[in-house]
Amino acid sequence: MQFNHEDDHYHQKHDTTIRYATDGIPRLSVTNLPRTENEVCSLDFPPSQSHQYKGRSKNKPGEPEKKQDHLDLKIESKTIQDKLFCTVHQVDSTMLLEVVKSLIHDGYTALMDQRCHSAEQMFSQLLNIIDPSELKQLNLRIINYVVIIYGHATSLLGIGLPEALTKAEDQFKRIIVHYQEERFDCLAYYGIGKVYLRQNRFSDALNQFMKSQTMINRKIVPGVLTWPMTSQVIEETRTENLQLFLKNCIEECKFPPEPDGVCRYQHCHGHSKIQIFFTDPDFKGFIRMTCCQQCRVEFHTNCWKKLKTTNYSDKNDKDFLQELCFTPDCTGLISKIVIFSSSGLVKCEFEQKITKPKEPPRAIIKQKCSR
């Protein structure tokens, strides 16, 4: 049997071309989905290609037909790529819509169950995959996107850690700055107030709550809203509910609890406030000194370290016993030092009994009774 070497060479070229065309087909996923509007996917050949098939010129005498077949194969491969691209694009668009629906459902469900870490992850993913300039492709409006931002901020608020609270405040402020037309500011101010309340910044929180209350009184509200793509109502968007929430928060801010300590460091600027609460999200402990006259003086741990470094050459804490009280005009001596750790427990305690000097007895004057 004889082998035709030209045919063998011809098949090799075909194999090479087929592998190249197949390797060029893009693999799309939800995260890198190309976003196009009004894209029509047709399974028909483009007019230019149809024309090529109709008007195919005959080969010149003596020219092998394999070159023309090679060109035809390239055209067919390109057409297959276009068909597959359109099909995958349609499938991924549907998948993206389903992913968004699922994340919204899981996000607000976790938020209602107070699983704030899970809720934050869901809303964070939504903000990453949704382009606010292309909401129409997902049948969403701007107000729906604002609700997702609000859900993310509320989740961060529920986490309650210092960094999370800072991010929550930024998200609420983002709503106020960029989406005023959606009339959502009353809820954003309410959210910022909740952040400050969580930080035990009662006067700052009261200011935000009053702004929210003013907007409600002036009917600047978004109306009753649901979580996007669901029928689940967001309870805070009911005006009567928000007014009740505000009433309770305002009352708490007007009559706050007594602080567990008050930092007396003159340059206490490293903290949001001088009042110290064990419930502060950024609580890192404090030191309390009591003198024999029952004066109590507290310092943030960091403030106390700065004070010692600046004025007392890093003197040991215990050595402050029997020193003059830090309270101005007090002549008492420090008799007790208690250091609280970041856990709120007593880390160490020093005490020195100081006997008060006895005051000289008053002179007794006997008066004669006059008759």
Coordinates of C-alpha atoms in Angstrom, one line a residue:
M1 CA 0.0 0.0 0.0
Q2 CA 1.3 3.4 -1.0
F3 CA 0.9 6.5 1.3
N4 CA 0.2 9.9 -0.2
H5 CA 2.6 12.2 1.6
E6 CA 0.7 15.3 0.5
D7 CA -2.5 14.0 2.1
D8 CA -0.6 13.3 5.3
H9 CA 0.7 16.8 5.3
Y10 CA -2.8 18.1 4.6
H11 CA -4.2 16.3 7.7
Q12 CA -1.4 17.6 9.9
K13 CA -2.4 21.2 8.9
H14 CA -6.0 20.5 9.6
D15 CA -5.2 19.1 13.1
T16 CA -3.1 22.2 13.9
T17 CA -5.8 24.6 12.8
I18 CA -8.5 22.8 14.8
R19 CA -6.5 22.9 18.0
Y20 CA -5.8 26.6 17.6
A21 CA -9.4 27.4 17.0
T22 CA -10.6 25.4 20.0
D23 CA -8.0 26.8 22.4
G24 CA -9.2 30.3 21.5
I25 CA -12.7 29.9 22.9
P26 CA -12.9 32.0 26.1
R27 CA -14.0 30.4 29.4
L28 CA -16.4 32.8 31.2
S29 CA -17.4 32.8 34.8
V30 CA -19.8 34.9 36.9
T31 CA -17.0 37.0 38.2
N32 CA -15.4 38.0 34.9
L33 CA -18.6 38.2 32.9
P34 CA -18.4 40.8 30.1
R35 CA -21.2 43.3 30.5
T36 CA -22.9 44.4 27.2
E37 CA -26.3 45.8 26.5
N38 CA -28.7 44.8 23.8
E39 CA -26.3 42.1 22.5
V40 CA -28.0 39.8 20.1
C41 CA -26.6 36.3 19.6
S42 CA -27.4 34.8 16.2
L43 CA -26.7 31.3 15.2
D44 CA -26.7 32.3 11.5
F45 CA -23.6 33.0 9.5
P46 CA -22.7 36.7 9.2
P47 CA -23.5 38.2 5.9
S48 CA -19.9 38.6 5.0
Q49 CA -19.3 34.9 5.6
S50 CA -22.4 33.8 3.7
H51 CA -21.2 35.9 0.8
Q52 CA -17.9 34.1 0.9
Y53 CA -19.6 30.8 0.7
K54 CA -21.8 31.9 -2.2
G55 CA -19.2 33.7 -4.2
R56 CA -16.3 31.3 -3.6
S57 CA -13.9 31.7 -6.5
K58 CA -12.7 28.6 -8.3
N59 CA -9.2 27.5 -7.8
K60 CA -6.7 28.5 -10.4
P61 CA -5.6 25.7 -12.7
G62 CA -3.0 23.7 -11.0
E63 CA -3.6 25.2 -7.5
P64 CA -4.2 22.5 -4.8
E65 CA -7.7 22.6 -3.2
K66 CA -6.3 22.1 0.2
K67 CA -5.6 25.9 0.6
Q68 CA -9.2 26.7 0.0
D69 CA -10.3 23.9 2.4
H70 CA -7.9 25.3 5.0
L71 CA -9.5 28.8 4.7
D72 CA -13.0 27.2 4.9
L73 CA -12.0 25.4 8.1
K74 CA -10.8 28.7 9.7
I75 CA -14.2 30.4 8.9
E76 CA -16.1 27.5 10.4
S77 CA -14.0 27.5 13.5
K78 CA -14.6 31.3 13.9
T79 CA -18.3 30.8 13.6
I80 CA -18.3 28.0 16.2
Q81 CA -16.4 30.4 18.6
D82 CA -19.0 33.1 18.1
K83 CA -21.9 30.7 18.7
L84 CA -20.3 29.3 21.9
F85 CA -19.5 32.8 23.1
C86 CA -23.1 33.9 22.8
T87 CA -24.4 30.8 24.4
V88 CA -22.1 31.0 27.4
H89 CA -22.8 34.7 27.7
Q90 CA -26.5 34.0 28.0
V91 CA -26.0 31.2 30.5
D92 CA -23.6 33.3 32.6
S93 CA -26.1 36.2 32.6
T94 CA -28.7 33.9 34.0
M95 CA -26.3 32.5 36.5
L96 CA -25.3 36.0 37.7
L97 CA -28.9 36.9 38.3
E98 CA -29.4 33.7 40.4
V99 CA -26.2 34.4 42.3
V100 CA -27.4 37.9 43.2
K101 CA -30.8 36.6 44.3
S102 CA -29.2 34.0 46.5
L103 CA -26.7 36.4 48.1
I104 CA -29.5 38.9 48.9
H105 CA -31.6 36.2 50.5
D106 CA -28.8 34.7 52.5
G107 CA -27.6 38.2 53.5
Y108 CA -30.9 39.6 54.9
T109 CA -31.7 36.2 56.5
A110 CA -28.4 36.1 58.3
L111 CA -28.9 39.8 59.4
M112 CA -32.4 39.0 60.8
D113 CA -30.9 36.0 62.7
Q114 CA -28.1 38.3 64.0
R115 CA -25.4 36.3 62.3
C116 CA -23.7 39.5 61.4
H117 CA -20.4 38.1 60.2
S118 CA -22.2 35.9 57.6
A119 CA -24.4 38.8 56.6
E120 CA -21.4 41.0 56.1
Q121 CA -19.8 38.5 53.8
M122 CA -22.9 38.2 51.7
F123 CA -23.5 41.9 51.3
S124 CA -19.8 42.5 50.6
Q125 CA -19.9 40.0 47.8
L126 CA -22.9 41.7 46.3
L127 CA -21.2 45.1 46.3
N128 CA -18.2 43.5 44.6
I129 CA -20.1 41.8 41.7
I130 CA -22.8 44.5 41.1
D131 CA -21.8 47.4 39.0
P132 CA -24.0 50.4 40.0
S133 CA -23.8 51.7 36.4
E134 CA -25.3 48.6 35.0
L135 CA -28.2 47.8 37.4
K136 CA -30.8 47.6 34.6
Q137 CA -29.3 44.3 33.4
L138 CA -30.2 42.8 36.7
N139 CA -33.6 44.5 36.8
L140 CA -32.4 46.6 39.8
R141 CA -32.9 50.3 40.6
I142 CA -30.6 52.7 42.4
I143 CA -32.7 52.4 45.6
N144 CA -32.1 48.6 45.5
Y145 CA -28.3 49.2 45.4
V146 CA -28.6 51.7 48.3
V147 CA -30.5 49.1 50.3
I148 CA -27.6 46.6 49.7
I149 CA -25.1 49.3 51.0
Y150 CA -27.4 49.8 54.0
G151 CA -27.4 46.0 54.6
H152 CA -23.7 45.9 54.5
A153 CA -23.3 48.8 56.9
T154 CA -25.9 47.3 59.3
S155 CA -24.0 44.0 59.3
L156 CA -20.7 45.8 60.2
L157 CA -22.6 47.6 63.0
G158 CA -23.7 44.3 64.4
I159 CA -20.2 42.9 64.4
G160 CA -19.3 45.8 66.7
L161 CA -15.5 45.7 66.5
P162 CA -13.7 49.0 66.2
E163 CA -12.6 48.5 62.6
A164 CA -16.1 47.2 61.6
L165 CA -17.7 50.3 63.2
T166 CA -15.5 52.6 61.3
K167 CA -16.4 50.9 58.0
A168 CA -20.1 51.0 58.9
E169 CA -19.9 54.7 59.5
D170 CA -18.2 55.2 56.1
Q171 CA -20.9 53.2 54.4
F172 CA -23.7 55.2 56.0
K173 CA -22.0 58.4 55.0
R174 CA -21.6 57.1 51.5
I175 CA -25.4 56.9 51.3
I176 CA -25.8 60.5 52.5
V177 CA -23.1 61.9 50.1
H178 CA -23.9 60.0 46.9
Y179 CA -27.6 59.0 47.0
Q180 CA -29.5 62.0 48.4
E181 CA -32.1 61.7 45.7
E182 CA -33.2 58.3 47.1
R183 CA -34.5 60.0 50.3
F184 CA -32.7 57.4 52.4
D185 CA -30.8 59.9 54.6
C186 CA -33.1 59.4 57.6
L187 CA -32.0 55.8 57.8
A188 CA -28.3 56.6 57.2
Y189 CA -28.3 59.2 60.0
Y190 CA -30.1 56.6 62.2
G191 CA -27.3 54.2 61.3
I192 CA -24.5 56.6 62.2
G193 CA -26.2 57.3 65.5
K194 CA -26.3 53.6 66.2
V195 CA -22.5 53.4 65.5
Y196 CA -21.8 56.3 68.0
L197 CA -24.2 54.7 70.5
R198 CA -22.3 51.5 70.3
Q199 CA -19.1 53.5 71.0
N200 CA -20.8 55.1 74.0
R201 CA -20.5 58.5 72.4
F202 CA -23.9 59.6 73.6
S203 CA -23.8 63.3 72.7
D204 CA -22.6 62.5 69.2
A205 CA -25.2 59.8 68.8
L206 CA -28.0 62.1 70.0
N207 CA -27.1 64.6 67.3
Q208 CA -27.5 62.0 64.5
F209 CA -30.7 60.7 65.9
M210 CA -32.2 64.2 66.0
K211 CA -31.2 64.7 62.3
S212 CA -33.1 61.5 61.5
Q213 CA -36.1 62.6 63.5
T214 CA -36.2 66.0 61.8
M215 CA -36.2 64.4 58.3
I216 CA -39.1 62.1 59.3
N217 CA -41.0 65.1 60.6
R218 CA -40.5 66.8 57.3
K219 CA -41.6 63.7 55.4
I220 CA -38.2 63.1 53.8
V221 CA -38.4 59.3 53.8
P222 CA -37.9 56.6 51.2
G223 CA -41.2 54.8 51.9
V224 CA -41.6 51.2 52.8
L225 CA -38.9 49.1 51.1
T226 CA -38.2 45.4 50.7
W227 CA -34.9 43.6 50.3
P228 CA -34.2 43.6 46.5
M229 CA -35.8 40.7 44.6
T230 CA -37.8 39.7 47.6
S231 CA -41.0 40.5 49.4
Q232 CA -39.4 40.8 52.8
V233 CA -40.0 44.3 54.2
I234 CA -37.2 46.2 55.9
E235 CA -38.8 47.1 59.2
E236 CA -36.8 50.3 59.7
T237 CA -38.4 51.7 56.5
R238 CA -41.8 51.7 58.1
T239 CA -42.0 55.2 59.5
E240 CA -43.8 54.2 62.7
N241 CA -41.1 51.6 63.5
L242 CA -38.2 54.0 62.8
Q243 CA -39.9 56.6 65.0
L244 CA -40.1 54.1 67.8
F245 CA -36.5 53.1 67.4
L246 CA -35.4 56.7 67.5
K247 CA -37.5 57.5 70.6
N248 CA -35.7 54.7 72.5
C249 CA -32.3 55.7 71.3
I250 CA -32.8 59.4 72.0
E251 CA -34.0 58.6 75.5
E252 CA -30.9 56.5 76.2
C253 CA -28.6 59.3 74.9
K254 CA -30.3 61.9 77.1
F255 CA -29.9 59.8 80.2
P256 CA -26.7 57.8 79.6
P257 CA -25.2 55.5 82.2
E258 CA -22.5 56.6 84.5
P259 CA -19.0 56.0 83.1
D260 CA -16.7 53.5 84.8
G261 CA -14.0 56.1 84.7
V262 CA -13.0 59.5 83.4
C263 CA -9.5 60.0 82.0
R264 CA -7.8 63.0 83.6
Y265 CA -4.9 63.2 81.2
Q266 CA -4.7 66.7 79.9
H267 CA -3.8 65.6 76.4
C268 CA -6.2 62.7 76.0
H269 CA -6.6 63.0 72.3
G270 CA -5.9 59.4 71.3
H271 CA -9.4 58.3 72.2
S272 CA -12.9 59.3 71.0
K273 CA -13.9 60.5 74.4
I274 CA -12.5 61.0 78.0
Q275 CA -15.3 58.8 79.5
I276 CA -14.2 55.2 80.0
F277 CA -16.7 52.3 79.8
F278 CA -15.9 48.6 80.1
T279 CA -18.2 48.2 77.1
D280 CA -16.2 50.5 74.8
P281 CA -15.4 48.6 71.6
D282 CA -11.8 49.9 71.8
F283 CA -11.4 49.3 75.5
K284 CA -7.8 48.6 76.4
G285 CA -7.9 49.0 80.2
F286 CA -7.3 51.8 82.6
I287 CA -5.7 52.7 85.9
R288 CA -7.5 54.0 89.0
M289 CA -5.9 55.8 91.9
T290 CA -7.6 56.5 95.2
C291 CA -6.2 58.8 97.8
C292 CA -6.8 58.8 101.6
Q293 CA -9.3 61.6 101.1
Q294 CA -11.4 59.3 98.9
C295 CA -10.6 61.1 95.6
R296 CA -10.7 58.9 92.6
V297 CA -8.6 59.6 89.5
E298 CA -8.5 57.4 86.3
F299 CA -6.4 57.4 83.2
H300 CA -6.6 55.4 79.9
T301 CA -3.7 52.8 79.9
N302 CA -2.1 54.6 77.0
C303 CA -2.6 58.0 78.5
W304 CA -1.1 56.9 81.8
K305 CA 2.0 55.6 80.0
K306 CA 2.4 58.9 78.2
L307 CA 2.1 60.8 81.4
K308 CA 4.7 58.7 83.2
T309 CA 7.1 59.0 80.3
T310 CA 6.7 62.7 80.1
N311 CA 6.6 63.8 83.7
Y312 CA 7.8 60.9 85.9
S313 CA 10.6 59.2 83.9
D314 CA 8.7 55.9 83.6
K315 CA 8.3 55.5 87.3
N316 CA 6.9 52.2 88.5
D317 CA 3.2 52.2 89.3
K318 CA 3.6 50.9 92.8
D319 CA 6.0 53.8 93.6
F320 CA 3.1 56.2 93.3
L321 CA 1.7 55.0 96.6
Q322 CA 1.9 57.7 99.3
E323 CA 2.5 60.4 96.6
L324 CA 0.4 63.5 96.5
C325 CA -3.1 63.1 95.0
F326 CA -3.5 64.1 91.3
T327 CA -6.7 66.0 92.2
P328 CA -6.0 69.8 92.3
D329 CA -6.3 71.4 95.8
C330 CA -6.3 67.9 97.4
T331 CA -3.7 67.4 100.1
G332 CA -4.4 63.6 100.4
L333 CA -1.9 60.9 99.6
I334 CA -2.5 58.1 97.1
S335 CA -3.4 55.0 99.1
K336 CA -4.7 52.5 96.5
I337 CA -3.9 51.8 92.8
V338 CA -6.0 49.4 90.7
I339 CA -5.0 48.5 87.2
F340 CA -7.7 47.0 84.9
S341 CA -6.6 45.0 81.9
S342 CA -8.3 45.0 78.4
S343 CA -10.4 42.1 79.6
G344 CA -12.0 44.2 82.2
L345 CA -10.5 42.2 85.0
V346 CA -8.2 43.5 87.7
K347 CA -4.6 43.0 86.5
C348 CA -2.9 44.1 89.7
E349 CA -3.7 46.1 92.8
F350 CA -1.5 48.0 95.2
E351 CA -2.6 49.4 98.6
Q352 CA -0.9 51.3 101.4
K353 CA -2.8 52.2 104.6
I354 CA -2.3 55.8 105.4
T355 CA -3.2 57.0 108.9
K356 CA -4.9 60.3 108.9
P357 CA -3.2 62.8 111.3
K358 CA -5.3 63.4 114.3
E359 CA -6.5 66.9 114.6
P360 CA -5.7 68.6 117.9
P361 CA -8.7 68.6 120.3
R362 CA -10.7 71.8 120.5
A363 CA -10.4 73.8 123.7
I364 CA -13.3 73.5 125.9
I365 CA -14.5 76.8 127.2
K366 CA -16.7 76.8 130.3
Q367 CA -19.1 79.6 130.5
K368 CA -20.6 80.7 133.7
C369 CA -24.3 80.9 133.7
S370 CA -25.6 84.4 134.4
R371 CA -28.6 84.9 136.5

